Amino acid sequence: MSIEENSNEGKFSRSLNPMSSSDGVVAAGMLSGVKAAAITAIPTAGISYYLHKTSAFFRKSTSVSSRTALLVMPPLFVFALRSELEIISLKRKEARAIMFENSATDSEKNKKTHNPEAATPERVQELTDEYLQNFGSPARIKPQMQVYHHFSNIIAGHPFKILGLVTVPTVAYIGFNQATNQHKDALKLSQKIMHTRVYGQFGTLLLLGVFMSWKISHDTYGDFISVEDAEWELSESAKQGRRFKEKIEREWVKKNVKENAIKQRLKMEAEERVRKEKRDAMQVALKSREEAASATVTATAPK
């Protein structure tokens, strides 16, 4: 959830639109990652260029694709790592501010936690429908959160981080197997590196498909959330909804007053134009009659 400063209450409150702060956090994380990747790319490119010019073993052991990978992968890895760490840091700061603000609300939420009536199936279904209506996104509300629920939320929330944690040891194992397998002694080092890269890419893409499918599933059906957390978020949403509605009503009144004033002014201008056109038409008609009368008098006058 995002954080905005409430001038009336003098403290932080949850924003009605969670994406507003999320977009800012992601943008800050991406910017930090780009800076780190640029800093990493400079020595990486320098070292690769130096080895390419001075080391015959390096040129013999690597191909064009592997040299390109050596240039691209370190900055890409640093970008992903730095962006993720920056986003986590900003989100933790945001969470600490929210926890500080809602310390009084937490005590009420803890009371609801020990309320056995809050976990009935009817109550869970009611909260699920209310959550979808208020936030526009589904949620799988559970009376009791288990370990696998938290694990599923972590995978859906950080698919690329989990992908990195899984693929790095996987690719390392593939490389170790290529280097130590006795049946592959006849292969050159460049061929072993190529096999490691191909198998590693296949495994990475396969795991990426699994984790992204997991994330799509959570986006479609919602994250797992406990009953007390759902009640707390809905109560905060109701407060913000009332404030937002009051703000919209005030803006609507101001807008209507302004629009009515503009419409009244345009109406008066239109009426004035109509009156002016009528006066002009009457003057033209009067002038025409005068000219016709003058012409008649001239025609009938004795010569």
mmCIF file of C-alpha atoms in Angstrom:
data_model
loop_
_atom_site.group_PDB
_atom_site.id
_atom_site.type_symbol
_atom_site.label_atom_id
_atom_site.label_comp_id
_atom_site.label_asym_id
_atom_site.label_seq_id
_atom_site.Cartn_x
_atom_site.Cartn_y
_atom_site.Cartn_z
ATOM 1 C CA MET A 1 0.000 0.000 0.000
ATOM 2 C CA SER A 2 1.121 3.538 -0.657
ATOM 3 C CA ILE A 3 1.729 6.279 1.866
ATOM 4 C CA GLU A 4 0.494 9.841 1.701
ATOM 5 C CA GLU A 5 0.627 12.582 4.248
ATOM 6 C CA ASN A 6 -2.745 13.607 5.585
ATOM 7 C CA SER A 7 -2.734 17.339 6.337
ATOM 8 C CA ASN A 8 -5.874 17.118 8.462
ATOM 9 C CA GLU A 9 -4.607 14.400 10.771
ATOM 10 C CA GLY A 10 -0.889 15.169 10.539
ATOM 11 C CA LYS A 11 0.154 11.571 10.015
ATOM 12 C CA PHE A 12 0.545 8.949 7.335
ATOM 13 C CA SER A 13 -2.399 7.054 5.944
ATOM 14 C CA ARG A 14 -2.934 4.408 3.325
ATOM 15 C CA SER A 15 -3.697 5.659 -0.145
ATOM 16 C CA LEU A 16 -6.879 4.608 -1.860
ATOM 17 C CA ASN A 17 -4.874 3.630 -4.939
ATOM 18 C CA PRO A 18 -2.102 1.136 -4.054
ATOM 19 C CA MET A 19 -0.566 1.414 -7.505
ATOM 20 C CA SER A 20 0.419 5.066 -7.043
ATOM 21 C CA SER A 21 3.127 4.286 -4.509
ATOM 22 C CA SER A 22 3.967 0.946 -6.113
ATOM 23 C CA ASP A 23 4.789 2.639 -9.418
ATOM 24 C CA GLY A 24 7.026 5.141 -7.633
ATOM 25 C CA VAL A 25 8.864 2.411 -5.749
ATOM 26 C CA VAL A 26 9.381 0.369 -8.924
ATOM 27 C CA ALA A 27 10.616 3.448 -10.795
ATOM 28 C CA ALA A 28 13.109 4.231 -8.023
ATOM 29 C CA GLY A 29 14.289 0.616 -8.001
ATOM 30 C CA MET A 30 14.691 0.561 -11.785
ATOM 31 C CA LEU A 31 16.682 3.805 -11.715
ATOM 32 C CA SER A 32 18.987 2.449 -9.021
ATOM 33 C CA GLY A 33 19.415 -0.763 -11.021
ATOM 34 C CA VAL A 34 20.266 1.122 -14.211
ATOM 35 C CA LYS A 35 22.933 3.129 -12.394
ATOM 36 C CA ALA A 36 24.460 -0.026 -10.893
ATOM 37 C CA ALA A 37 24.364 -1.792 -14.280
ATOM 38 C CA ALA A 38 26.100 1.142 -15.976
ATOM 39 C CA ILE A 39 28.825 1.173 -13.332
ATOM 40 C CA THR A 40 29.287 -2.597 -13.718
ATOM 41 C CA ALA A 41 29.317 -2.478 -17.519
ATOM 42 C CA ILE A 42 32.370 -0.193 -17.639
ATOM 43 C CA PRO A 43 34.911 -2.528 -15.958
ATOM 44 C CA THR A 44 33.263 -5.590 -17.514
ATOM 45 C CA ALA A 45 33.697 -4.198 -21.014
ATOM 46 C CA GLY A 46 37.245 -3.072 -20.226
ATOM 47 C CA ILE A 47 38.304 -6.460 -18.875
ATOM 48 C CA SER A 48 36.698 -8.324 -21.787
ATOM 49 C CA TYR A 49 38.376 -6.034 -24.314
ATOM 50 C CA TYR A 50 41.742 -6.398 -22.594
ATOM 51 C CA LEU A 51 41.529 -10.208 -22.527
ATOM 52 C CA HIS A 52 40.405 -10.304 -26.147
ATOM 53 C CA LYS A 53 43.410 -8.247 -27.233
ATOM 54 C CA THR A 54 46.090 -9.824 -25.034
ATOM 55 C CA SER A 55 45.049 -13.429 -24.323
ATOM 56 C CA ALA A 56 45.142 -16.043 -27.074
ATOM 57 C CA PHE A 57 43.666 -18.591 -24.648
ATOM 58 C CA PHE A 58 40.656 -16.326 -24.090
ATOM 59 C CA ARG A 59 40.068 -15.895 -27.824
ATOM 60 C CA LYS A 60 40.446 -19.636 -28.424
ATOM 61 C CA SER A 61 38.215 -20.699 -25.519
ATOM 62 C CA THR A 62 35.341 -18.330 -26.190
ATOM 63 C CA SER A 63 33.085 -17.711 -29.141
ATOM 64 C CA VAL A 64 31.282 -14.542 -30.187
ATOM 65 C CA SER A 65 28.133 -15.511 -28.291
ATOM 66 C CA SER A 66 30.010 -16.329 -25.084
ATOM 67 C CA ARG A 67 31.935 -13.037 -25.258
ATOM 68 C CA THR A 68 28.656 -11.222 -25.755
ATOM 69 C CA ALA A 69 27.248 -13.047 -22.744
ATOM 70 C CA LEU A 70 30.260 -11.964 -20.676
ATOM 71 C CA LEU A 71 29.471 -8.369 -21.591
ATOM 72 C CA VAL A 72 25.726 -8.552 -21.027
ATOM 73 C CA MET A 73 25.174 -10.903 -18.094
ATOM 74 C CA PRO A 74 27.151 -9.131 -15.292
ATOM 75 C CA PRO A 75 25.389 -5.759 -15.787
ATOM 76 C CA LEU A 76 22.063 -7.551 -16.171
ATOM 77 C CA PHE A 77 22.605 -9.496 -12.962
ATOM 78 C CA VAL A 78 23.654 -6.370 -11.058
ATOM 79 C CA PHE A 79 20.636 -4.504 -12.448
ATOM 80 C CA ALA A 80 18.210 -7.202 -11.270
ATOM 81 C CA LEU A 81 19.869 -7.560 -7.871
ATOM 82 C CA ARG A 82 20.153 -3.842 -7.163
ATOM 83 C CA SER A 83 16.599 -3.116 -8.331
ATOM 84 C CA GLU A 84 15.177 -5.870 -6.157
ATOM 85 C CA LEU A 85 17.142 -4.779 -3.084
ATOM 86 C CA GLU A 86 16.123 -1.142 -3.573
ATOM 87 C CA ILE A 87 12.452 -2.060 -3.943
ATOM 88 C CA ILE A 88 12.611 -4.242 -0.830
ATOM 89 C CA SER A 89 14.265 -1.429 1.134
ATOM 90 C CA LEU A 90 11.640 1.133 0.098
ATOM 91 C CA LYS A 91 8.800 -1.267 0.814
ATOM 92 C CA ARG A 92 10.196 -1.964 4.285
ATOM 93 C CA LYS A 93 10.342 1.761 5.036
ATOM 94 C CA GLU A 94 6.767 2.070 3.844
ATOM 95 C CA ALA A 95 5.685 -0.866 5.975
ATOM 96 C CA ARG A 96 7.372 0.586 9.079
ATOM 97 C CA ALA A 97 5.523 3.876 8.565
ATOM 98 C CA ILE A 98 2.214 2.061 8.212
ATOM 99 C CA MET A 99 2.890 -0.043 11.307
ATOM 100 C CA PHE A 100 3.758 3.076 13.306
ATOM 101 C CA GLU A 101 0.577 4.810 12.174
ATOM 102 C CA ASN A 102 -1.742 1.903 12.906
ATOM 103 C CA SER A 103 -0.383 0.749 16.252
ATOM 104 C CA ALA A 104 -3.771 1.425 17.833
ATOM 105 C CA THR A 105 -5.594 -0.407 15.079
ATOM 106 C CA ASP A 106 -3.326 -3.436 15.493
ATOM 107 C CA SER A 107 -4.590 -3.978 19.026
ATOM 108 C CA GLU A 108 -8.163 -4.126 17.755
ATOM 109 C CA LYS A 109 -7.089 -6.496 15.007
ATOM 110 C CA ASN A 110 -5.502 -8.805 17.576
ATOM 111 C CA LYS A 111 -8.801 -8.951 19.419
ATOM 112 C CA LYS A 112 -10.490 -10.049 16.223
ATOM 113 C CA THR A 113 -7.843 -12.727 15.772
ATOM 114 C CA HIS A 114 -9.034 -14.492 18.926
ATOM 115 C CA ASN A 115 -12.663 -14.170 17.950
ATOM 116 C CA PRO A 116 -13.835 -17.622 16.788
ATOM 117 C CA GLU A 117 -16.780 -16.118 14.915
ATOM 118 C CA ALA A 118 -14.427 -14.253 12.555
ATOM 119 C CA ALA A 119 -13.268 -17.498 10.905
ATOM 120 C CA THR A 120 -16.609 -19.033 9.916
ATOM 121 C CA PRO A 121 -17.058 -20.014 6.240
ATOM 122 C CA GLU A 122 -19.884 -17.492 5.862
ATOM 123 C CA ARG A 123 -17.661 -14.734 7.229
ATOM 124 C CA VAL A 124 -14.815 -15.751 4.910
ATOM 125 C CA GLN A 125 -17.110 -15.659 1.865
ATOM 126 C CA GLU A 126 -18.511 -12.299 2.952
ATOM 127 C CA LEU A 127 -15.014 -10.863 3.320
ATOM 128 C CA THR A 128 -13.990 -12.299 -0.061
ATOM 129 C CA ASP A 129 -16.899 -10.598 -1.832
ATOM 130 C CA GLU A 130 -16.346 -7.337 0.037
ATOM 131 C CA TYR A 131 -12.618 -7.404 -0.718
ATOM 132 C CA LEU A 132 -13.273 -7.874 -4.443
ATOM 133 C CA GLN A 133 -15.845 -5.074 -4.440
ATOM 134 C CA ASN A 134 -13.592 -2.598 -2.597
ATOM 135 C CA PHE A 135 -10.209 -3.275 -4.178
ATOM 136 C CA GLY A 136 -11.225 -4.629 -7.577
ATOM 137 C CA SER A 137 -8.898 -7.627 -7.194
ATOM 138 C CA PRO A 138 -9.646 -11.082 -5.803
ATOM 139 C CA ALA A 139 -8.137 -12.541 -2.660
ATOM 140 C CA ARG A 140 -8.076 -16.038 -1.221
ATOM 141 C CA ILE A 141 -8.942 -15.374 2.409
ATOM 142 C CA LYS A 142 -7.988 -18.130 4.822
ATOM 143 C CA PRO A 143 -9.019 -18.508 8.474
ATOM 144 C CA GLN A 144 -5.495 -19.678 9.263
ATOM 145 C CA MET A 145 -2.431 -18.966 7.140
ATOM 146 C CA GLN A 146 -0.179 -22.002 6.689
ATOM 147 C CA VAL A 147 3.493 -22.089 5.704
ATOM 148 C CA TYR A 148 2.743 -23.062 2.106
ATOM 149 C CA HIS A 149 0.383 -20.086 1.800
ATOM 150 C CA HIS A 150 3.203 -17.706 2.719
ATOM 151 C CA PHE A 151 5.577 -19.600 0.423
ATOM 152 C CA SER A 152 3.128 -19.289 -2.477
ATOM 153 C CA ASN A 153 2.749 -15.536 -1.875
ATOM 154 C CA ILE A 154 6.534 -15.105 -1.834
ATOM 155 C CA ILE A 155 6.945 -16.888 -5.172
ATOM 156 C CA ALA A 156 4.176 -14.825 -6.779
ATOM 157 C CA GLY A 157 5.504 -11.586 -5.304
ATOM 158 C CA HIS A 158 9.173 -12.109 -6.213
ATOM 159 C CA PRO A 159 9.307 -14.464 -9.226
ATOM 160 C CA PHE A 160 12.590 -13.102 -10.603
ATOM 161 C CA LYS A 161 14.304 -13.209 -7.232
ATOM 162 C CA ILE A 162 13.262 -16.836 -6.738
ATOM 163 C CA LEU A 163 14.305 -17.548 -10.328
ATOM 164 C CA GLY A 164 17.793 -16.210 -9.620
ATOM 165 C CA LEU A 165 18.092 -18.211 -6.408
ATOM 166 C CA VAL A 166 17.146 -21.417 -8.253
ATOM 167 C CA THR A 167 18.890 -20.976 -11.596
ATOM 168 C CA VAL A 168 22.323 -19.917 -10.307
ATOM 169 C CA PRO A 169 23.015 -23.237 -8.534
ATOM 170 C CA THR A 170 21.337 -25.103 -11.417
ATOM 171 C CA VAL A 171 23.630 -23.565 -14.034
ATOM 172 C CA ALA A 172 26.604 -24.069 -11.715
ATOM 173 C CA TYR A 173 25.749 -27.765 -11.421
ATOM 174 C CA ILE A 174 25.430 -28.065 -15.212
ATOM 175 C CA GLY A 175 28.838 -26.434 -15.676
ATOM 176 C CA PHE A 176 30.412 -28.674 -13.039
ATOM 177 C CA ASN A 177 28.901 -31.747 -14.699
ATOM 178 C CA GLN A 178 30.228 -30.679 -18.104
ATOM 179 C CA ALA A 179 33.705 -30.121 -16.676
ATOM 180 C CA THR A 180 33.986 -33.375 -14.689
ATOM 181 C CA ASN A 181 32.142 -35.882 -16.891
ATOM 182 C CA GLN A 182 34.682 -38.400 -18.198
ATOM 183 C CA HIS A 183 32.650 -39.105 -21.345
ATOM 184 C CA LYS A 184 33.079 -35.468 -22.388
ATOM 185 C CA ASP A 185 36.868 -35.259 -22.163
ATOM 186 C CA ALA A 186 37.064 -35.171 -25.939
ATOM 187 C CA LEU A 187 35.108 -31.937 -26.042
ATOM 188 C CA LYS A 188 36.902 -28.621 -26.174
ATOM 189 C CA LEU A 189 36.463 -26.052 -23.450
ATOM 190 C CA SER A 190 34.478 -23.798 -25.777
ATOM 191 C CA GLN A 191 32.120 -26.701 -26.542
ATOM 192 C CA LYS A 192 31.613 -27.413 -22.838
ATOM 193 C CA ILE A 193 30.885 -23.740 -22.241
ATOM 194 C CA MET A 194 28.432 -23.790 -25.130
ATOM 195 C CA HIS A 195 26.668 -26.882 -23.735
ATOM 196 C CA THR A 196 26.482 -25.265 -20.300
ATOM 197 C CA ARG A 197 24.999 -22.110 -21.793
ATOM 198 C CA VAL A 198 22.415 -23.983 -23.887
ATOM 199 C CA TYR A 199 21.305 -26.285 -21.060
ATOM 200 C CA GLY A 200 21.351 -23.396 -18.603
ATOM 201 C CA GLN A 201 19.204 -21.237 -20.872
ATOM 202 C CA PHE A 202 16.729 -24.064 -21.381
ATOM 203 C CA GLY A 203 16.457 -24.683 -17.646
ATOM 204 C CA THR A 204 16.162 -20.968 -16.911
ATOM 205 C CA LEU A 205 13.386 -20.483 -19.462
ATOM 206 C CA LEU A 206 11.570 -23.546 -18.149
ATOM 207 C CA LEU A 207 11.722 -22.282 -14.559
ATOM 208 C CA LEU A 208 10.750 -18.799 -15.722
ATOM 209 C CA GLY A 209 7.623 -20.234 -17.330
ATOM 210 C CA VAL A 210 6.752 -22.065 -14.104
ATOM 211 C CA PHE A 211 7.229 -19.026 -11.861
ATOM 212 C CA MET A 212 5.416 -16.636 -14.209
ATOM 213 C CA SER A 213 2.514 -19.094 -14.470
ATOM 214 C CA TRP A 214 2.475 -19.121 -10.682
ATOM 215 C CA LYS A 215 2.334 -15.314 -10.655
ATOM 216 C CA ILE A 216 -0.447 -15.258 -13.268
ATOM 217 C CA SER A 217 -2.410 -17.675 -11.095
ATOM 218 C CA HIS A 218 -2.094 -15.308 -8.130
ATOM 219 C CA ASP A 219 -3.023 -12.321 -10.297
ATOM 220 C CA THR A 220 -6.140 -14.178 -11.438
ATOM 221 C CA TYR A 221 -7.308 -15.731 -8.176
ATOM 222 C CA GLY A 222 -5.605 -13.422 -5.666
ATOM 223 C CA ASP A 223 -2.986 -13.809 -2.958
ATOM 224 C CA PHE A 224 -3.572 -15.741 0.223
ATOM 225 C CA ILE A 225 -4.553 -13.465 3.110
ATOM 226 C CA SER A 226 -5.746 -14.078 6.646
ATOM 227 C CA VAL A 227 -9.162 -13.050 7.955
ATOM 228 C CA GLU A 228 -7.793 -10.437 10.346
ATOM 229 C CA ASP A 229 -5.635 -8.837 7.647
ATOM 230 C CA ALA A 230 -8.617 -8.678 5.291
ATOM 231 C CA GLU A 231 -10.783 -7.041 7.962
ATOM 232 C CA TRP A 232 -8.074 -4.510 8.730
ATOM 233 C CA GLU A 233 -7.527 -3.603 5.071
ATOM 234 C CA LEU A 234 -11.265 -3.272 4.492
ATOM 235 C CA SER A 235 -11.666 -0.991 7.514
ATOM 236 C CA GLU A 236 -8.846 1.231 6.252
ATOM 237 C CA SER A 237 -10.350 1.170 2.763
ATOM 238 C CA ALA A 238 -13.723 2.267 4.149
ATOM 239 C CA LYS A 239 -12.127 5.231 5.936
ATOM 240 C CA GLN A 240 -10.237 6.273 2.837
ATOM 241 C CA GLY A 241 -13.352 5.709 0.740
ATOM 242 C CA ARG A 242 -15.360 8.139 2.867
ATOM 243 C CA ARG A 243 -12.599 10.739 2.652
ATOM 244 C CA PHE A 244 -12.303 10.234 -1.086
ATOM 245 C CA LYS A 245 -16.070 10.518 -1.533
ATOM 246 C CA GLU A 246 -16.176 13.761 0.446
ATOM 247 C CA LYS A 247 -13.320 15.141 -1.627
ATOM 248 C CA ILE A 248 -15.048 14.164 -4.875
ATOM 249 C CA GLU A 249 -18.282 15.776 -3.709
ATOM 250 C CA ARG A 250 -16.492 19.031 -2.885
ATOM 251 C CA GLU A 251 -14.758 19.032 -6.250
ATOM 252 C CA TRP A 252 -18.040 18.193 -7.970
ATOM 253 C CA VAL A 253 -19.787 21.154 -6.319
ATOM 254 C CA LYS A 254 -16.959 23.503 -7.312
ATOM 255 C CA LYS A 255 -16.992 22.147 -10.848
ATOM 256 C CA ASN A 256 -20.768 22.503 -11.158
ATOM 257 C CA VAL A 257 -20.692 26.078 -9.867
ATOM 258 C CA LYS A 258 -18.010 26.936 -12.385
ATOM 259 C CA GLU A 259 -19.823 25.156 -15.215
ATOM 260 C CA ASN A 260 -23.107 26.866 -14.352
ATOM 261 C CA ALA A 261 -21.396 30.252 -14.393
ATOM 262 C CA ILE A 262 -19.878 29.492 -17.797
ATOM 263 C CA LYS A 263 -23.216 28.257 -19.157
ATOM 264 C CA GLN A 264 -24.981 31.361 -17.858
ATOM 265 C CA ARG A 265 -22.401 33.626 -19.464
ATOM 266 C CA LEU A 266 -22.628 31.754 -22.786
ATOM 267 C CA LYS A 267 -26.422 31.931 -22.642
ATOM 268 C CA MET A 268 -26.338 35.676 -22.063
ATOM 269 C CA GLU A 269 -23.872 36.122 -24.921
ATOM 270 C CA ALA A 270 -26.087 34.041 -27.217
ATOM 271 C CA GLU A 271 -29.169 36.078 -26.283
ATOM 272 C CA GLU A 272 -27.242 39.284 -26.883
ATOM 273 C CA ARG A 273 -26.184 38.038 -30.322
ATOM 274 C CA VAL A 274 -29.797 37.174 -31.179
ATOM 275 C CA ARG A 275 -31.012 40.608 -30.094
ATOM 276 C CA LYS A 276 -28.241 42.261 -32.106
ATOM 277 C CA GLU A 277 -29.120 40.213 -35.194
ATOM 278 C CA LYS A 278 -32.780 41.219 -34.815
ATOM 279 C CA ARG A 279 -31.845 44.892 -34.518
ATOM 280 C CA ASP A 280 -29.618 44.641 -37.574
ATOM 281 C CA ALA A 281 -32.377 42.894 -39.526
ATOM 282 C CA MET A 282 -34.899 45.560 -38.530
ATOM 283 C CA GLN A 283 -32.503 48.332 -39.550
ATOM 284 C CA VAL A 284 -31.875 46.662 -42.921
ATOM 285 C CA ALA A 285 -35.630 46.253 -43.514
ATOM 286 C CA LEU A 286 -36.302 49.859 -42.528
ATOM 287 C CA LYS A 287 -33.557 51.091 -44.806
ATOM 288 C CA SER A 288 -34.943 49.001 -47.673
ATOM 289 C CA ARG A 289 -38.427 50.461 -47.198
ATOM 290 C CA GLU A 290 -37.014 53.973 -47.123
ATOM 291 C CA GLU A 291 -35.085 53.347 -50.333
ATOM 292 C CA ALA A 292 -38.189 51.855 -51.980
ATOM 293 C CA ALA A 293 -40.310 54.845 -50.928
ATOM 294 C CA SER A 294 -37.691 57.267 -52.192
ATOM 295 C CA ALA A 295 -37.542 55.458 -55.521
ATOM 296 C CA THR A 296 -41.362 55.580 -55.823
ATOM 297 C CA VAL A 297 -41.456 59.305 -55.136
ATOM 298 C CA THR A 298 -38.762 59.935 -57.695
ATOM 299 C CA ALA A 299 -40.570 57.875 -60.332
ATOM 300 C CA THR A 300 -43.938 59.636 -59.863
ATOM 301 C CA ALA A 301 -42.566 63.173 -59.741
ATOM 302 C CA PRO A 302 -43.573 65.355 -62.842
ATOM 303 C CA LYS A 303 -40.831 66.023 -65.314
#
